[in-house]
Coordinates of C-alpha atoms in Angstrom, one line a residue:
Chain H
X1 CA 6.5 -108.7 26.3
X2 CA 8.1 -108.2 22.6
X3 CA 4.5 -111.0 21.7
X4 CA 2.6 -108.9 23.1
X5 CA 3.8 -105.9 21.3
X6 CA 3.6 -107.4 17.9
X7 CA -0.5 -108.2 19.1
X8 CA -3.6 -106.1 18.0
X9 CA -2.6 -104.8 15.2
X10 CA -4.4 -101.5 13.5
X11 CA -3.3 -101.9 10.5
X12 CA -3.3 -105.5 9.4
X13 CA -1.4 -107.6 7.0
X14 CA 1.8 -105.4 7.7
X15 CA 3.4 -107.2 10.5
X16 CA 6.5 -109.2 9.7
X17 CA 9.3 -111.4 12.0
X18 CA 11.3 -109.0 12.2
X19 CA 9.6 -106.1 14.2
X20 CA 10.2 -102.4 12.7
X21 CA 11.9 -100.8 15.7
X22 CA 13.8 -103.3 18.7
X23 CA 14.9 -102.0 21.9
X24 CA 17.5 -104.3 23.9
X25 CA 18.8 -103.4 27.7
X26 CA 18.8 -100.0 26.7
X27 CA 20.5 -97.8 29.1
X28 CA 21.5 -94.2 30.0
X29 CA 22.5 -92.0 32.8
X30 CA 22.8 -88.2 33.1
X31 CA 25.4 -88.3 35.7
X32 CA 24.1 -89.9 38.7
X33 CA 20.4 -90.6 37.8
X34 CA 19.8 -93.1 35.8
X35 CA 16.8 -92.4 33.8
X36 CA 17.1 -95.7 31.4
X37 CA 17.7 -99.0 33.1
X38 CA 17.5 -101.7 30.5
X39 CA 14.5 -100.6 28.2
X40 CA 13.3 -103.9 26.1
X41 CA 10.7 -103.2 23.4
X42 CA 9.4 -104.2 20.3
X43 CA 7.3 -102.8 17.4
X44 CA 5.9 -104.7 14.6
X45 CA 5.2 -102.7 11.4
X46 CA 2.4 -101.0 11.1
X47 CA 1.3 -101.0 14.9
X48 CA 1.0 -98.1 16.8
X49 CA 2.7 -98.5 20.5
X50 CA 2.1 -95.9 23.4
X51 CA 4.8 -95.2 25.7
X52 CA 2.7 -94.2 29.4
X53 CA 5.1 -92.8 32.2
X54 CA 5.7 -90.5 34.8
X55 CA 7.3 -87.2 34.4
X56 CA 10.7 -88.1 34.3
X57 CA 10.5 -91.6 33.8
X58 CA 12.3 -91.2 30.6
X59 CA 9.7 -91.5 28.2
X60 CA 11.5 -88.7 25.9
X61 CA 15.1 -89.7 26.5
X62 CA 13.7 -93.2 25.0
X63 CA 12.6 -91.6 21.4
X64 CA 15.8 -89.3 21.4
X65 CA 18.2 -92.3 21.7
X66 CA 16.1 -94.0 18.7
X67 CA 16.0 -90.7 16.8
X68 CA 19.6 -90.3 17.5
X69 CA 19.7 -87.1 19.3
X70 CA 20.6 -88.8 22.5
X71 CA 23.4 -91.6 22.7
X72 CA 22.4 -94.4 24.8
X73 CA 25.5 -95.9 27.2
X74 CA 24.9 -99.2 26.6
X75 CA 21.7 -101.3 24.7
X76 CA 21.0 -101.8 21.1
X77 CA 18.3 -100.1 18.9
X78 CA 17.4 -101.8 15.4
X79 CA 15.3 -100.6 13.4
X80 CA 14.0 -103.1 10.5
X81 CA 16.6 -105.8 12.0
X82 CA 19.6 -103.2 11.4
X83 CA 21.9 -102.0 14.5
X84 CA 21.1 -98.3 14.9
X85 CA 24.1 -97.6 17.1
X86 CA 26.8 -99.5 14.8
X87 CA 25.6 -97.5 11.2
X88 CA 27.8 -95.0 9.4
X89 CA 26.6 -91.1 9.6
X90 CA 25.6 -91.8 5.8
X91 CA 23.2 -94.7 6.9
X92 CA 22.1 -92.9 10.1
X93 CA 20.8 -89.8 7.8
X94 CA 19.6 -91.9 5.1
X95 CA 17.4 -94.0 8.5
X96 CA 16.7 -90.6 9.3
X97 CA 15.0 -89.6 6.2
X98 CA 12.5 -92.4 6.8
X99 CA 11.9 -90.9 10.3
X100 CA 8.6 -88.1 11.5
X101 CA 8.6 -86.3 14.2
X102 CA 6.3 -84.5 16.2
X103 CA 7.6 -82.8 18.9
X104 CA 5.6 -81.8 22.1
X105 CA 5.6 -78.2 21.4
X106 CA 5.6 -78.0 17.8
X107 CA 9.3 -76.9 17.7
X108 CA 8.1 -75.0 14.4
X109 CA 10.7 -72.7 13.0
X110 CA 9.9 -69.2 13.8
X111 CA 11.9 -67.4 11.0
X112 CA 10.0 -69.7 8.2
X113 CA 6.2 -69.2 7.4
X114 CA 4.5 -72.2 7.7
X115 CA 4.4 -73.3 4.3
X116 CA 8.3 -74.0 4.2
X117 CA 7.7 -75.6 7.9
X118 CA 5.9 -78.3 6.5
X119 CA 7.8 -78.2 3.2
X120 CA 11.7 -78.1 5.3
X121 CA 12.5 -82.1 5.1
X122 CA 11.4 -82.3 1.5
X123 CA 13.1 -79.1 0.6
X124 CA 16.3 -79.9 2.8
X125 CA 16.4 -83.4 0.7
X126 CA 16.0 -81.6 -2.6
X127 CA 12.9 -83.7 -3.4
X128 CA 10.8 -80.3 -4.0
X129 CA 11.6 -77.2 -5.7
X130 CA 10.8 -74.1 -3.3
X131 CA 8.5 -73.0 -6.5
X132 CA 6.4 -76.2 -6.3
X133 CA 6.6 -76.1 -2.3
X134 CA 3.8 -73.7 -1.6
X135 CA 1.3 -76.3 -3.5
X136 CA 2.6 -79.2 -1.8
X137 CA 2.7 -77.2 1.6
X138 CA -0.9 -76.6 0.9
X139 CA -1.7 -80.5 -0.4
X140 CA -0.1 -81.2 3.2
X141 CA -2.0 -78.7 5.4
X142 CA -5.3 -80.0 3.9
X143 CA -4.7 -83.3 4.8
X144 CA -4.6 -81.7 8.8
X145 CA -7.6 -79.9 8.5
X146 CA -6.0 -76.7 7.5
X147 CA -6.6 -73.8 4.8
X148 CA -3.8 -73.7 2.4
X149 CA -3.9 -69.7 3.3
X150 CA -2.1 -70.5 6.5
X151 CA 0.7 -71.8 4.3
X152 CA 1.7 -67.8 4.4
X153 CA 1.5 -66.7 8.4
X154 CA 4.1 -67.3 10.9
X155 CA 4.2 -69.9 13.8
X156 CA 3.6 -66.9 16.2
X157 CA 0.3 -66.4 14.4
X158 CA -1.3 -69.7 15.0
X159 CA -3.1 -71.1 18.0
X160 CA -1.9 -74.0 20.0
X161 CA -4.0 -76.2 18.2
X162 CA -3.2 -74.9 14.7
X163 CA 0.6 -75.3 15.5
X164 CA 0.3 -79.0 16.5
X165 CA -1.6 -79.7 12.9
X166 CA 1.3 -77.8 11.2
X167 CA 3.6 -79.8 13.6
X168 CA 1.9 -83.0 12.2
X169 CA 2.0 -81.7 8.7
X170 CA 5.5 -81.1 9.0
X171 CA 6.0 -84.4 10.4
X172 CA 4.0 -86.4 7.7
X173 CA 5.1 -84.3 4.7
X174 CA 8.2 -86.8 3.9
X175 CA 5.9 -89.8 4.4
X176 CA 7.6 -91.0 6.9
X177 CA 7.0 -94.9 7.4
X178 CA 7.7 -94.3 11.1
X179 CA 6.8 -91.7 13.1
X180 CA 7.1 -90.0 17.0
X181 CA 4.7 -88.4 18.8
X182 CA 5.8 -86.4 21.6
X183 CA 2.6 -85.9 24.0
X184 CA 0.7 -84.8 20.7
X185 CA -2.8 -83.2 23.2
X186 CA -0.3 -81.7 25.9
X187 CA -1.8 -77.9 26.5
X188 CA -4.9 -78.5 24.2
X189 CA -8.5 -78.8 25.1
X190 CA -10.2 -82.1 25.2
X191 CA -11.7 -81.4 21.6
X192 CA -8.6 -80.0 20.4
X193 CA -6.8 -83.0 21.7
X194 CA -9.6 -85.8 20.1
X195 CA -9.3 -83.3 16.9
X196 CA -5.4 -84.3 17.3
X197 CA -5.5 -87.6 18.0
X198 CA -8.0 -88.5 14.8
X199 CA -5.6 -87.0 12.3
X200 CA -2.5 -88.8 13.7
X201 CA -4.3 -91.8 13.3
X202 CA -5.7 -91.0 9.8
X203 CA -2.5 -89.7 8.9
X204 CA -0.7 -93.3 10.2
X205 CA -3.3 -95.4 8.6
X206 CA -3.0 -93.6 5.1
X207 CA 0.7 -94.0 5.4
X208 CA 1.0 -97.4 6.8
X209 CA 3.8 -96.1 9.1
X210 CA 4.7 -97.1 12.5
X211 CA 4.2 -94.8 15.2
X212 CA 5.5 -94.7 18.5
X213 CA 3.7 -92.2 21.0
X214 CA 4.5 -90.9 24.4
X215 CA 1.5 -89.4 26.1
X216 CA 0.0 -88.4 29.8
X217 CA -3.0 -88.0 28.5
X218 CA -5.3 -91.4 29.4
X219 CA -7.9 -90.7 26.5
X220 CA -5.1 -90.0 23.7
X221 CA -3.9 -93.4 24.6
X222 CA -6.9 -95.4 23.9
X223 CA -7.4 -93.6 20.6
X224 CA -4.2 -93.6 19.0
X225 CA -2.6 -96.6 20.1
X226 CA -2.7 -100.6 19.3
X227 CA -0.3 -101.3 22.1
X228 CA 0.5 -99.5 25.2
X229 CA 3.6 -100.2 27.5
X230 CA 4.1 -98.7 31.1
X231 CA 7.7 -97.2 32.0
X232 CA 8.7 -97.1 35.5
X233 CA 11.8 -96.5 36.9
X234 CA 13.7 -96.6 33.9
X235 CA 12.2 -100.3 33.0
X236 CA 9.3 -101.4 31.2
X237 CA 7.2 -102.8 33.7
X238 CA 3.8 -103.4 31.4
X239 CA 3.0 -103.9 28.0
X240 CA -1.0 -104.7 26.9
X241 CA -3.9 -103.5 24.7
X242 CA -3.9 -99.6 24.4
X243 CA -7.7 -100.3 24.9
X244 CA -7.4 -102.1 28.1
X245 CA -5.6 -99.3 30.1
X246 CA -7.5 -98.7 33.2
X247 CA -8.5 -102.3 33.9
X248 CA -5.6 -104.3 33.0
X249 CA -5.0 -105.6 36.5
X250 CA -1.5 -104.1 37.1
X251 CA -1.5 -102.1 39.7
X252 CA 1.3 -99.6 38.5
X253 CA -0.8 -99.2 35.5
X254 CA -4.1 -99.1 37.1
X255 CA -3.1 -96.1 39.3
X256 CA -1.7 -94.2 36.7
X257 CA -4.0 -94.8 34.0
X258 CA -6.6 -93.5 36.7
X259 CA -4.9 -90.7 38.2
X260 CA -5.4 -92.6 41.3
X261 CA -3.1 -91.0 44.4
X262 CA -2.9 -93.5 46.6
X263 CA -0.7 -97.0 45.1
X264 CA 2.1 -98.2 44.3
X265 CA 3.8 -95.1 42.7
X266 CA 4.4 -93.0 45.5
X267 CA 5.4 -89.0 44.3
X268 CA 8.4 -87.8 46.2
X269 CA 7.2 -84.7 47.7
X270 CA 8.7 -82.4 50.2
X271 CA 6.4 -81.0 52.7
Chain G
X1 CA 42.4 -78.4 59.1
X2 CA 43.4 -80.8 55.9
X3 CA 40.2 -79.8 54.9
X4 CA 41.1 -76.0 55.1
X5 CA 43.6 -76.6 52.7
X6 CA 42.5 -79.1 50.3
X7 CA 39.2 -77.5 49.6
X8 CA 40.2 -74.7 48.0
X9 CA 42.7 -76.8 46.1
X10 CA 39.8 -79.0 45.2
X11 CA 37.8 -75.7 43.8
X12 CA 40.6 -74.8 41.8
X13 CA 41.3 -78.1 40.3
X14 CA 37.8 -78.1 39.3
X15 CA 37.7 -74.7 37.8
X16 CA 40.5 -75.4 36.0
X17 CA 39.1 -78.6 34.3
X18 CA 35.9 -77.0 33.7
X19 CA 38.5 -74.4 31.9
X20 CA 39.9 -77.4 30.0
X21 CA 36.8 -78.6 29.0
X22 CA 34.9 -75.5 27.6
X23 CA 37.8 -74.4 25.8
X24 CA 38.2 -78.1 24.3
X25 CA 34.6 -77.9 23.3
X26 CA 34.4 -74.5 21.6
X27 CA 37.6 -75.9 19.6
X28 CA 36.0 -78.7 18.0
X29 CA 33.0 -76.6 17.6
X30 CA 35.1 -74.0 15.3
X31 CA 36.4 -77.1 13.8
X32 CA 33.2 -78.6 13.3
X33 CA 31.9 -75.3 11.7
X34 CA 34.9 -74.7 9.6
X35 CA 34.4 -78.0 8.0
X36 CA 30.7 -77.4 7.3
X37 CA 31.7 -74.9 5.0
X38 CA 33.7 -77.0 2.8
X39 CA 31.6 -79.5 2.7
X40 CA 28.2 -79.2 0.4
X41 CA 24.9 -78.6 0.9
X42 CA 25.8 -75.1 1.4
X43 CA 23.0 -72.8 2.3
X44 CA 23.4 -69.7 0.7
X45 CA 20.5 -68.1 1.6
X46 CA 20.8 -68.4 4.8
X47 CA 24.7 -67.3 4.8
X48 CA 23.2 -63.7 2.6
X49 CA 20.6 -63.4 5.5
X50 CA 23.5 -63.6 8.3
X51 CA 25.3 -61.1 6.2
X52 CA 22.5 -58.7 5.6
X53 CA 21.8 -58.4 9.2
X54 CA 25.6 -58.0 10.4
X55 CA 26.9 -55.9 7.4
X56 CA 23.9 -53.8 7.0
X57 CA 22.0 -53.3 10.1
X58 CA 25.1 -52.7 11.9
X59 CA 26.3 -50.2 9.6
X60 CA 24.4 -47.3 11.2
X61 CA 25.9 -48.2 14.9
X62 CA 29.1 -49.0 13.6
X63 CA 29.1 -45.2 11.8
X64 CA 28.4 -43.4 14.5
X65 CA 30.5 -44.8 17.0
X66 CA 33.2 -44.3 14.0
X67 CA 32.5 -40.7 13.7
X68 CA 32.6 -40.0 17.2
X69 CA 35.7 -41.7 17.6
X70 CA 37.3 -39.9 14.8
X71 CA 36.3 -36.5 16.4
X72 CA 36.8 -37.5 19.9
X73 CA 40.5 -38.4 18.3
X74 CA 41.0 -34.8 16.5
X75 CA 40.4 -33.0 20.3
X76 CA 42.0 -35.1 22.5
X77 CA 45.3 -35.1 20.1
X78 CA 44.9 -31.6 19.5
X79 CA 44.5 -30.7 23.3
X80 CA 48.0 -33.3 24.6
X81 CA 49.8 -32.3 21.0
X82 CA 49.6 -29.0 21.5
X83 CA 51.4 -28.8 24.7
X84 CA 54.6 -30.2 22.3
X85 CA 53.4 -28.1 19.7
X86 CA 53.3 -31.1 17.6
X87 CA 49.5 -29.9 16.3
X88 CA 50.5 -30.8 12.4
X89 CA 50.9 -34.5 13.4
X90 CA 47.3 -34.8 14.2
X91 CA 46.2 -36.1 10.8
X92 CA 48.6 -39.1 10.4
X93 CA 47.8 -40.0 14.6
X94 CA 43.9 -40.4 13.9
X95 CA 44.3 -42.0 10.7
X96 CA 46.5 -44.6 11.9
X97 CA 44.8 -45.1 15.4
X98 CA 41.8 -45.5 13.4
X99 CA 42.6 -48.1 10.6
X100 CA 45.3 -50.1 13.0
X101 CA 43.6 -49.9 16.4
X102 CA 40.4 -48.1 16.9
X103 CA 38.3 -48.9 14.0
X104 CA 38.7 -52.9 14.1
X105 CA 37.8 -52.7 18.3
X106 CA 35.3 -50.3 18.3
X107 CA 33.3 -51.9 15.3
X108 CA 34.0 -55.0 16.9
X109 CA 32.4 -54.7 20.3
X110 CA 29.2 -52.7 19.0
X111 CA 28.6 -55.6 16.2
X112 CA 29.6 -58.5 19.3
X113 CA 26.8 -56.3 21.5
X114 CA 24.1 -56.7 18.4
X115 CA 25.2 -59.6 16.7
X116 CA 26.7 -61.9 19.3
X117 CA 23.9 -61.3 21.4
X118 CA 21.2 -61.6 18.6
X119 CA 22.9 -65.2 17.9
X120 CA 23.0 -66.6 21.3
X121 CA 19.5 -65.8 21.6
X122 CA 18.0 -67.1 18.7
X123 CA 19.7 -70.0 18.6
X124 CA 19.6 -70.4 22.1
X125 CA 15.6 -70.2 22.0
X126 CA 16.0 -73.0 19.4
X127 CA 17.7 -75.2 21.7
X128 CA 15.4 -74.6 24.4
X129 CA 12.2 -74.9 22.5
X130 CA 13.9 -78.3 20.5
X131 CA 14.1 -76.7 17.1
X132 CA 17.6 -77.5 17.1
X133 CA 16.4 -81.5 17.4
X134 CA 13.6 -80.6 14.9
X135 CA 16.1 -79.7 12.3
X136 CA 18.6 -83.2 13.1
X137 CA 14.7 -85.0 12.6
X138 CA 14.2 -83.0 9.2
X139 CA 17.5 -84.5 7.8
X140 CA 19.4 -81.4 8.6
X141 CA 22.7 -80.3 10.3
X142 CA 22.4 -78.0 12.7
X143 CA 26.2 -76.7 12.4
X144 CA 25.6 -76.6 8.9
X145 CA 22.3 -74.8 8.7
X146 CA 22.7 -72.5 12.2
X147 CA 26.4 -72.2 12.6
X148 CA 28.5 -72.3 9.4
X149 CA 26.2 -69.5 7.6
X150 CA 26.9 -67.2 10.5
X151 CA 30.4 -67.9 10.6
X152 CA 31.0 -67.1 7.2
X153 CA 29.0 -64.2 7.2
X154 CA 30.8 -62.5 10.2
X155 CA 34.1 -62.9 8.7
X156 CA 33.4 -61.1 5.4
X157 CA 31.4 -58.2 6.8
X158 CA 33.2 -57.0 9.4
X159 CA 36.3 -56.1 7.7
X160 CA 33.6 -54.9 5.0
X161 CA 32.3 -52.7 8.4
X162 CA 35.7 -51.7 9.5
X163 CA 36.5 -50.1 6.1
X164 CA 33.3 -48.0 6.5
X165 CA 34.4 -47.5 9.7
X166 CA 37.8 -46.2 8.6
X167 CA 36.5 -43.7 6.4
X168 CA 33.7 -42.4 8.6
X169 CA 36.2 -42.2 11.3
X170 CA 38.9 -40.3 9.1
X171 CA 36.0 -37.8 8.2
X172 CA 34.9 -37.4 11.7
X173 CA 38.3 -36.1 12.7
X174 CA 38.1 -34.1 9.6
X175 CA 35.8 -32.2 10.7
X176 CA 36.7 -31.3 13.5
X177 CA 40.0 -30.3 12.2
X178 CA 39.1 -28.4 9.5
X179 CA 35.8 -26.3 11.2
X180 CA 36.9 -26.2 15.0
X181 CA 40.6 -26.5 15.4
X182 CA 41.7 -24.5 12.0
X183 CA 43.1 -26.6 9.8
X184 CA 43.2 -26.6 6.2
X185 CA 41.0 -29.1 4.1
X186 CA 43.8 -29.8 1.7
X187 CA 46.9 -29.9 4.3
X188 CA 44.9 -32.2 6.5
X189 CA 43.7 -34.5 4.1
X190 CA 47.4 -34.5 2.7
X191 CA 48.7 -35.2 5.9
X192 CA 46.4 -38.2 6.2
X193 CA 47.6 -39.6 3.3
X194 CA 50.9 -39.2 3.2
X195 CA 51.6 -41.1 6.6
X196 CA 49.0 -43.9 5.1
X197 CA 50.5 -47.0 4.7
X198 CA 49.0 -50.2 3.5
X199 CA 50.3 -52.0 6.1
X200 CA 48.1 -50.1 8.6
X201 CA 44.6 -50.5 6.7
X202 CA 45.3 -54.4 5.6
X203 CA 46.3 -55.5 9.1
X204 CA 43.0 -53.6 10.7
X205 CA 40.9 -55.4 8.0
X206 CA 42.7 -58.7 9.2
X207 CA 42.1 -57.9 12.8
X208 CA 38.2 -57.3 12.2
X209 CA 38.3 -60.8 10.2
X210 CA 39.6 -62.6 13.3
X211 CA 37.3 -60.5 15.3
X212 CA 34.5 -61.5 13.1
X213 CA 35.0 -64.9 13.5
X214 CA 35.1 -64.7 17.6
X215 CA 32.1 -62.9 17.8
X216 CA 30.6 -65.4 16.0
X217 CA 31.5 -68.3 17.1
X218 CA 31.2 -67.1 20.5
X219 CA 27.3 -66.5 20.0
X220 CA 26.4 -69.2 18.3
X221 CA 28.3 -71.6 20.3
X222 CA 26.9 -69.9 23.9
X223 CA 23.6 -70.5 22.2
X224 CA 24.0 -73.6 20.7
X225 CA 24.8 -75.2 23.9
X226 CA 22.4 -73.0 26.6
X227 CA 19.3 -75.2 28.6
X228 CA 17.5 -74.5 31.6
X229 CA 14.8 -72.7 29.2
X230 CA 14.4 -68.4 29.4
X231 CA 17.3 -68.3 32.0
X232 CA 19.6 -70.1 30.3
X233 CA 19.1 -68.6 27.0
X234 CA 19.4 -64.9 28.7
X235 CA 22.6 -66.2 30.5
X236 CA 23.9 -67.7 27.1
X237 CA 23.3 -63.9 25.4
X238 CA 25.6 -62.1 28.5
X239 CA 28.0 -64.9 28.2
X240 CA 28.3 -64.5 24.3
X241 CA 29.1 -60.8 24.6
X242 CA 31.1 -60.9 27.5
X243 CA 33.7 -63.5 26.6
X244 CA 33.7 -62.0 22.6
X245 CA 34.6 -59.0 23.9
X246 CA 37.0 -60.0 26.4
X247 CA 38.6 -62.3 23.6
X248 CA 38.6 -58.9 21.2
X249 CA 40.7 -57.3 23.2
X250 CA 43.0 -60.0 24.4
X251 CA 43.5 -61.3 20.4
X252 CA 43.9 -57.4 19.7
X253 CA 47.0 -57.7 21.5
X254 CA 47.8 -61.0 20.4
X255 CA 47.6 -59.6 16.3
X256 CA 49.0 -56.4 17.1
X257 CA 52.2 -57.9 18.4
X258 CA 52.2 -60.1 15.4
X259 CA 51.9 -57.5 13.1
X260 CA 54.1 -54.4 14.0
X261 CA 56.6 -56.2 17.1
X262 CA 60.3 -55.3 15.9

């Protein structure tokens, strides 16, 4: 599974031995469910990988224990051949510096305009001057398809769609050299969502970051990632060409990738 | 009929740990807090914000309930003094219930209505709409950047408050005094003086410190740790101002018999 992680690669040449981000038998429980049970993945620099999964099938849970914000009970995480788990807070912040994050419903600040939004990690590591952050705010907004004059409203003033671009500006701003998506097209339109999905992938190319994505959304998939992997039951149960969901001959995959109702995920429903 | 009895003994064994365990958790929170403010970056406009909004947008509830108080004070002490004819002492009795007792509470619970609440919610909407992960993400502290500010800022403006408080409530009674009940300007204000001790104004300021803290601490943390999306955050805003208040008045006892016991 880890080779076939490391395969099709977007952006070439980047790929090393050592792959970026390397998940071993991670678990975790939230009291008696346990919504991680012994997640193995790799990612090779550079590649994008798509997480697929059911509601619930612990799709987020598996970002937030890389990002940190969720401890896992047993596993390791390593990210450029480093333990996660065993660093000091000091390296965990300084690993977290290198980290973007888009979350699935912007989680923009409300009290800040956009401008310091987008600017927040830069300004929060000193790298900017709040004088200078306007500009760069602006620089950054472009770069998502947006007027710098947005730079002045509040979150509450933008559309869905508008949000998720400042999301994404927020989340590239750093330059990262990895990045999350949490369901990037969740709540957006079909256009809105292909809008979406082009800039995260011109925004990861110009960087030559890694991105991991999680997404519902079949079509989001195939355009933003190299390598998709299926979780199921707290396992990954699939990994294969982002481009070959739909016909890859798993039936797990199949069904889900087509929205089909009858197979071999069955939906616990009361009636 | 083992059941019958061990059930209820099983409720209350839980309770009580779930007692244990919140109380152990908003401890190392304070402690948590405390230490962010020691510890650089410190975000000092964000701690000015906190302060503007307790300190001056409480200001014209805390004044008013002040006032009243004060005049409330003047009648009621007249009315029960006069029965003693003890009407002269009325000066010294609502300048020291004011400064030692009334002003700290009273300022207290209106700012742990507006501000506790106002904390719980915000940051309890952050938690439920992942800002507060954003910020870890965005190299960030949450306790540094939500809770430390706030803590900080409570402590210095409510004693700040309570000395407004003091004064407005000293005036209120004043008032009355002097334009319904008879008194002199002079004698009053005399009075009120001369039975003025430092003792009685420090440990009221010291008192609305404490209370400061509580109130803060109380709303940030019931915010800080709500889920379960707009339910949780309303039931993290009732909870904040419910047990702040509660706690005022239990550590109002606590100080006051640590202050003036013989």
């Amino acid at each position: 599974m880890s080779d076939m992680l490391q395969q099709a690669p977007r952006a070439a040449g980047t790929a090393s031995a050592v792959p970026k981000i390397r998940l071993r038998g991670l678990r975790k429980a939230f009291g008696a469910k346990q919504v991680l049970d012994g997640v193995d993945a790799d990612v090779a620099a550079g590649h994008s990988l798509v997480i697929l999964g059911g509601s619930g099938s612990g799709k987020s849970v598996t970002i937030k224990c890389i990002l940190g914000l969720v401890q896992p009970d047993e596993g390791s995480i390593e990210v450029d051949g480093r333990d996660v788990l065993a660093m000091s807070r000091r390296e965990r912040e300084a690993l977290g510096d290198r980290i973007g994050m888009l979350f699935q419903n912007g989680a923009l600040f409300d009290s800040l305009p956009v401008w310091e939004n987008v600017c927040f990690k830069l300004l929060a590591q000193k790298r900017i001057t709040r004088a200078k952050a306007r500009d760069k705010a602006a620089e950054v907004l472009a770069q998502v398809g947006l007027a710098g004059s947005v730079g002045d409203l509040s979150p509450a003033e933008l559309s869905g769609g508008m949000q998720k671009r400042v999301a994404l500006a927020r989340a590239i701003a750093a330059q990262p050299d990895i990045i999350f998506f949490d369901e990037p097209t969740t709540g957006l339109d079909p256009i809105m969502g292909a809008v979406i999905d082009g800039l995260i992938v011109d925004c990861v190319k110009r960087l030559g970051a890694t991105a991991v994505s999680i997404t519902h959304d079949m079509a989001s998939a195939r355009r933003i990632g190299d390598t998709a992997a299926m979780l199921h039951k707290g396992r990954i149960v699939w990994t294969g060409p982002a481009g070959a969901l739909g016909h890859t001959g798993n039936a797990l995959v199949d069904q889900f990738a087509n929205g089909e109702r009858e197979g071999p995920i069955q939906m616990e429903l009361r009636r | 009929m083992a059941a019958l009895i061990l059930d209820p003994l099983a409720a209350l064994g839980r309770a009580t740990l779930a007692a244990c365990r919140t109380i152990g958790d908003v401890t190392l929170f304070a402690l948590e807090a405390v230490s962010h403010l020691v510890r650089p970056p410190f975000y000092g406009r964000l701690f000015w914000r906190a302060f503007v909004e307790i300190a001056w947008f409480s200001l014209p509830v805390v004044a008013l309930t002040a006032v009243f108080t004060g005049m409330v004070l003047a009648l009621q002490s007249y009315t029960g003094f006069a029965r003693f004819n003890a009407q002269s002492t009325i000066a010294s009795v609502v300048v020291i219930s004011l400064t030692r007792e009334l002003g700290p509470v009273l300022a207290a619970l209106m700012v742990a209505g507006r501000i506790g609440a106002s904390f719980a919610a915000e940051i309890g909407t952050m938690r439920v709409t992942d800002q507060i992960d954003a910020l870890t993400t965005l190299s960030t502290n949450p306790m540094k950047y939500l809770v430390a500010p706030r803590l900080l800022a409570a402590v210095i403006a409510l004693p700040l408050l309570v000395l407004v408080a003091d004064v407005l409530g000293v005036m209120g009674g004043w008032l009355i005094g002097t334009y319904k009940l008879g008194f002199v300007s002079a004698a009053y204000l005399k009075s009120t003086f001369d039975y003025l001790e430092a003792d009685d104004v420090i440990s009221g300021l010291v008192k609305a410190a404490v209370f400061g803290f509580v109130i803060a601490l109380m709303g940030t943390w019931c915010g800080y740790r709500s889920k379960g999306g707009a339910q949780g955050v309303g039931g993290a805003t009732t909870t904040a101002v419910v047990t702040s208040s509660i706690l005022i008045l239990a550590l109002d006892y606590v100080l006051t018999e640590a202050f003036f016991a013989q």
